[in-house]
CSV table of C-alpha atoms in Angstrom, one decimal:
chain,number,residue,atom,x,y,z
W,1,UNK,CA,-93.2,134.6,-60.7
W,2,UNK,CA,-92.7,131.1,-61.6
W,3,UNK,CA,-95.2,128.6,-60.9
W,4,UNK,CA,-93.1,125.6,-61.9
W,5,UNK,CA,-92.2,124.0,-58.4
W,6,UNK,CA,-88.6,123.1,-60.0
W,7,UNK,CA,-87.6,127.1,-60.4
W,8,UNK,CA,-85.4,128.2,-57.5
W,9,UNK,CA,-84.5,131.2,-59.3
W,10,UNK,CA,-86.6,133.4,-57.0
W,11,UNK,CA,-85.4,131.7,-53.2
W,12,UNK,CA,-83.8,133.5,-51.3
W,13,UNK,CA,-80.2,132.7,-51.2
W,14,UNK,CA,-78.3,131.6,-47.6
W,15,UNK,CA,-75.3,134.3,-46.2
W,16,UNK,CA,-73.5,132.0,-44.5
W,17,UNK,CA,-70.3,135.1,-44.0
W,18,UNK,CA,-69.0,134.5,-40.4
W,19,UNK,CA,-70.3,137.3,-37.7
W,20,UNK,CA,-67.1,140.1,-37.3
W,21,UNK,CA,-64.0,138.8,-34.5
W,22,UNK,CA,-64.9,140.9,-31.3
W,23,UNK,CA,-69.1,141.6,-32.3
W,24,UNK,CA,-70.8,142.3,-29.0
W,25,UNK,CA,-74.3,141.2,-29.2
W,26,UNK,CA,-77.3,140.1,-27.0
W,27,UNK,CA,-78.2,136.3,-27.6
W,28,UNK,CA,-80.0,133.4,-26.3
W,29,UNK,CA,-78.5,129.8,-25.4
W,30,UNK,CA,-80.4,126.7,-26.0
W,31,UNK,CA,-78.9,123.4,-25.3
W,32,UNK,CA,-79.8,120.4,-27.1
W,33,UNK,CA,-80.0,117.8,-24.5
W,34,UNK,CA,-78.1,114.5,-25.8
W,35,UNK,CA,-79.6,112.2,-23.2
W,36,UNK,CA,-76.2,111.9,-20.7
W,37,UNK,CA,-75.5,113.1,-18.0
W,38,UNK,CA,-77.4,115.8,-14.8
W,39,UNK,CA,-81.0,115.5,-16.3
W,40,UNK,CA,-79.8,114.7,-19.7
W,41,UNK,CA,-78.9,117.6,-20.9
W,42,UNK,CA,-75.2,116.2,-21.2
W,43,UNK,CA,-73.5,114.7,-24.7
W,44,UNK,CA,-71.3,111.9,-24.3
W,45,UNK,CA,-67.9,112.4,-26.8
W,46,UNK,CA,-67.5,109.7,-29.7
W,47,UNK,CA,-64.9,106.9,-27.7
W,48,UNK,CA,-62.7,106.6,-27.3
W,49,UNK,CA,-63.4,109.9,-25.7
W,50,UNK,CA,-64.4,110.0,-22.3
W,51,UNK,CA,-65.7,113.7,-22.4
W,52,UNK,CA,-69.6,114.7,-21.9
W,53,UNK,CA,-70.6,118.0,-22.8
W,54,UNK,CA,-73.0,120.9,-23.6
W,55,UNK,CA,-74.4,121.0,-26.9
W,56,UNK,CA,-75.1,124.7,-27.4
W,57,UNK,CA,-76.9,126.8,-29.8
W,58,UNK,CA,-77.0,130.6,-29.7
W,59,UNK,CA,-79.1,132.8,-31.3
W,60,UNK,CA,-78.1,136.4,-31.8
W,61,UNK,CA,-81.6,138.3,-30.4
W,62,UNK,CA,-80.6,141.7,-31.2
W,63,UNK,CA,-78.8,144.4,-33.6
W,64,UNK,CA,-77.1,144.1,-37.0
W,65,UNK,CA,-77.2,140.4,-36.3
W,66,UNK,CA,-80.6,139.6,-35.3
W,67,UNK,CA,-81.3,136.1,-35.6
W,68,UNK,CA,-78.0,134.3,-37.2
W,69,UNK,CA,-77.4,131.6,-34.8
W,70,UNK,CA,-73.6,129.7,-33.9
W,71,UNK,CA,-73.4,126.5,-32.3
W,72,UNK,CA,-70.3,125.3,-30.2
W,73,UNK,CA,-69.8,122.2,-28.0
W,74,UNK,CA,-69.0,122.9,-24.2
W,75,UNK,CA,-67.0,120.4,-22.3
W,76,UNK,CA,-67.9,119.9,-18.9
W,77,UNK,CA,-66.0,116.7,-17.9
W,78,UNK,CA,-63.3,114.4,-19.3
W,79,UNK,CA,-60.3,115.0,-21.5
W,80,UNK,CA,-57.1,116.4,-20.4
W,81,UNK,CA,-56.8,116.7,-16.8
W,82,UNK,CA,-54.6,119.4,-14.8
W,83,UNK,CA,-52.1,118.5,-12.2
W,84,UNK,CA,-54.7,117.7,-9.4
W,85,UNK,CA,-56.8,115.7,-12.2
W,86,UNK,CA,-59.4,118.5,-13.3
W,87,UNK,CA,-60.3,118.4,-16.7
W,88,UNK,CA,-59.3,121.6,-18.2
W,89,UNK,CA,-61.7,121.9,-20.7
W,90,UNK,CA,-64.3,121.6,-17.9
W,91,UNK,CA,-62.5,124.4,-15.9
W,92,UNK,CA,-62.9,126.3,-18.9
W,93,UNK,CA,-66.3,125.7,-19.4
W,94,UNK,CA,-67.5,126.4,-16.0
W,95,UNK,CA,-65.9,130.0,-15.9
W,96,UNK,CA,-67.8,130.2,-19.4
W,97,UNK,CA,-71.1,129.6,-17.3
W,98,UNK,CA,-70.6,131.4,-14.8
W,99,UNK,CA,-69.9,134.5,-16.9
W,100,UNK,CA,-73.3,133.6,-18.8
W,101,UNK,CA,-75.0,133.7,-15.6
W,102,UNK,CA,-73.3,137.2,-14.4
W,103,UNK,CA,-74.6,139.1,-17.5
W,104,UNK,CA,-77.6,137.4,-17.6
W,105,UNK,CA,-78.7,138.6,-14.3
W,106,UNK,CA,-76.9,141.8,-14.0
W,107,UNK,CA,-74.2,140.4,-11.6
W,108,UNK,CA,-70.2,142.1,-11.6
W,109,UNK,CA,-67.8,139.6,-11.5
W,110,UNK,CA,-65.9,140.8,-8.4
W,111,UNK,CA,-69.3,141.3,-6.5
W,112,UNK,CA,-69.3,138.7,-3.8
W,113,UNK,CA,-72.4,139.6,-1.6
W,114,UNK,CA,-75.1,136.9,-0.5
W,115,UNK,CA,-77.2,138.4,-3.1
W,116,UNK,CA,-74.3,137.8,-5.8
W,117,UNK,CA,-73.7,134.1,-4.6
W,118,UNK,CA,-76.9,133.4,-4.6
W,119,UNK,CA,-77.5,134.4,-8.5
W,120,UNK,CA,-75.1,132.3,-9.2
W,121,UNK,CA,-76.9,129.0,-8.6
W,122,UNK,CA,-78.6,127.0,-11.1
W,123,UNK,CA,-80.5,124.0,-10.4
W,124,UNK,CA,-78.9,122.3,-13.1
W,125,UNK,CA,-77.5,122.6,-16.8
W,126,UNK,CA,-81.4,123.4,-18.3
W,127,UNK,CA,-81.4,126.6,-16.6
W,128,UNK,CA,-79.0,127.6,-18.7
W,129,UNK,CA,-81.5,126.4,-21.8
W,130,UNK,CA,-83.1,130.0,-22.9
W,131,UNK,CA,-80.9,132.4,-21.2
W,132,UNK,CA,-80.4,135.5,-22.5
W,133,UNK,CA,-77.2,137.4,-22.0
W,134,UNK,CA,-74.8,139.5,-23.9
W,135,UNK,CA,-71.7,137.9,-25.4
W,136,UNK,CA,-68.6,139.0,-27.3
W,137,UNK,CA,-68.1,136.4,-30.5
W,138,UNK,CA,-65.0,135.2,-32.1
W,139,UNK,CA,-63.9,132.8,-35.0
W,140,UNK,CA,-62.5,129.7,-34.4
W,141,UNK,CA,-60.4,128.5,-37.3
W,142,UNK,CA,-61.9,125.1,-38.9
W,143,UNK,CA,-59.4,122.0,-39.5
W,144,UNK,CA,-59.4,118.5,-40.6
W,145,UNK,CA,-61.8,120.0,-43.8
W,146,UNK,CA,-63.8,121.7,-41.7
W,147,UNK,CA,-64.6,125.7,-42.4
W,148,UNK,CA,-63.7,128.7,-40.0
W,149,UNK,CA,-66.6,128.7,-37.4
W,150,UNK,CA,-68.3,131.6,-35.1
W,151,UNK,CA,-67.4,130.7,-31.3
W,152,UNK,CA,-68.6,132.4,-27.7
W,153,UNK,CA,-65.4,133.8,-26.7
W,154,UNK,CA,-67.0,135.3,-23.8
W,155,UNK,CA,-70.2,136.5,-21.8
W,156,UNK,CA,-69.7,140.3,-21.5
W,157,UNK,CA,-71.1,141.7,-17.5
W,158,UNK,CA,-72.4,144.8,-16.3
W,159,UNK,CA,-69.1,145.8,-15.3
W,160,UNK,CA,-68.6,146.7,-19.3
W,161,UNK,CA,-69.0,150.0,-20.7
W,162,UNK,CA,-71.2,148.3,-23.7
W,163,UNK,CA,-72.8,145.9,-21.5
W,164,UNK,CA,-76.3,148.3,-21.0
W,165,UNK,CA,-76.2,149.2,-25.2
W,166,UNK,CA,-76.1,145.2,-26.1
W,167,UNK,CA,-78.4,144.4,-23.7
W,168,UNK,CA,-81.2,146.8,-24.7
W,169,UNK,CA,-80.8,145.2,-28.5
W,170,UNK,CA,-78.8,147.8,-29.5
W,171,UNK,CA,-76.0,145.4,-30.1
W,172,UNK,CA,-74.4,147.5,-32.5
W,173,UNK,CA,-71.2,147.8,-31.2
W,174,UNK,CA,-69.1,145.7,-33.2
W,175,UNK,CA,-66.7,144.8,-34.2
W,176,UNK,CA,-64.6,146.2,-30.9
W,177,UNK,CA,-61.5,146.8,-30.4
W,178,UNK,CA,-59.6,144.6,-27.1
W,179,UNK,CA,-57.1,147.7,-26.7
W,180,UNK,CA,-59.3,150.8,-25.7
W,181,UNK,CA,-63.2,150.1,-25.4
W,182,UNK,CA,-62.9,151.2,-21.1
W,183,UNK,CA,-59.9,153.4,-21.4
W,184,UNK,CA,-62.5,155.7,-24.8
W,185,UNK,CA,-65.4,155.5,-21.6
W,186,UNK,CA,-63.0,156.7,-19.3
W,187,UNK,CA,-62.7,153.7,-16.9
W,188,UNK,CA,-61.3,151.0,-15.9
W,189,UNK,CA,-60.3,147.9,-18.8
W,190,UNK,CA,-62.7,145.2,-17.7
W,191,UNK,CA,-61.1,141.7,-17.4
W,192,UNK,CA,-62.6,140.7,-20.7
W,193,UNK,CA,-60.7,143.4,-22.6
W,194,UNK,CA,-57.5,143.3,-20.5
């Protein structure tokens, strides 16, 4: 080995191939507060923008991807607005957390008991800093110069027939399929694969 301190011949080299459209894995969220916003844990958008979001990193904690991290930006407030002036992107985003929460603490999505409803509160955005939960990953096509990125496309619940393998680590089911991954189990097509 080298001892010159100028010879990179022997670092490792950076993979920097996107994670597989449809990978189910466990993974942990961190948000990186920006300072705005409900304890600031809110970003404020670049004006003339008047949006404030989540700045979120996720880790992959489990299975063939153990420890490759995506980051993504999750609007809570501001830009385009509905018909009865909600912003979409905040709409979008808060079905987004609540999906995180739901696999996160073992809830089904249609289960409305007291129990359920109750799970589903947070004190605030930094609870949602250091969940762990089990997500399904996409690609979201870069522009403007900007390369193809990893996205959350969704926070996969108990109601899923790989939910229990992903969130034991296991992980290894990807990439999946959107067409058969119930109907193989013999049950139902969950809302995420529907």
């Amino acid at each position: 080995m080298s001892t010159n301190p100028f010879d990179f011949n022997s670092a490792q080299s950076n993979s920097f191939d996107l994670i597989p459209v449809d990978t189910i894995a466990p993974m942990v969220m961190t948000i990186r507060a920006g300072s705005a916003g409900d304890g600031g844990w809110l970003t404020a958008g670049k004006p003339p923008s008047d949006a404030f979001y989540l700045n979120a990193e996720f880790v992959i904690s489990g299975g063939r991807f153990k420890g490759r991290k995506f980051w993504q930006n999750m609007v809570v407030s501001g830009g385009k607005v509905d018909a009865s002036g909600q912003s979409i992107a905040g709409s979008i985003t808060r079905s987004s957390l609540r999906g995180i929460l739901e696999s996160a603490r073992g809830i089904k999505a249609d289960d409305e008991s007291e129990a359920a409803k109750k799970a589903r509160l947070v004190s605030g955005y930094g609870d949602f800093s250091g969940i762990e939960f089990v997500g399904k990953i996409g690609i979201e096509k870069g522009s403007q110069g900007y390369s193809d990125k990893n996205k959350l496309v969704a926070a996969i619940g108990p109601e899923s027939a790989v939910y229990a393998d992903a969130k034991a680590g296991g992980g290894n089911v990807t990439p999946i399929t959107n067409a058969t991954p119930a109907a193989s189990a013999g049950g139902a097509v969950p809302k995420w694969a529907a």
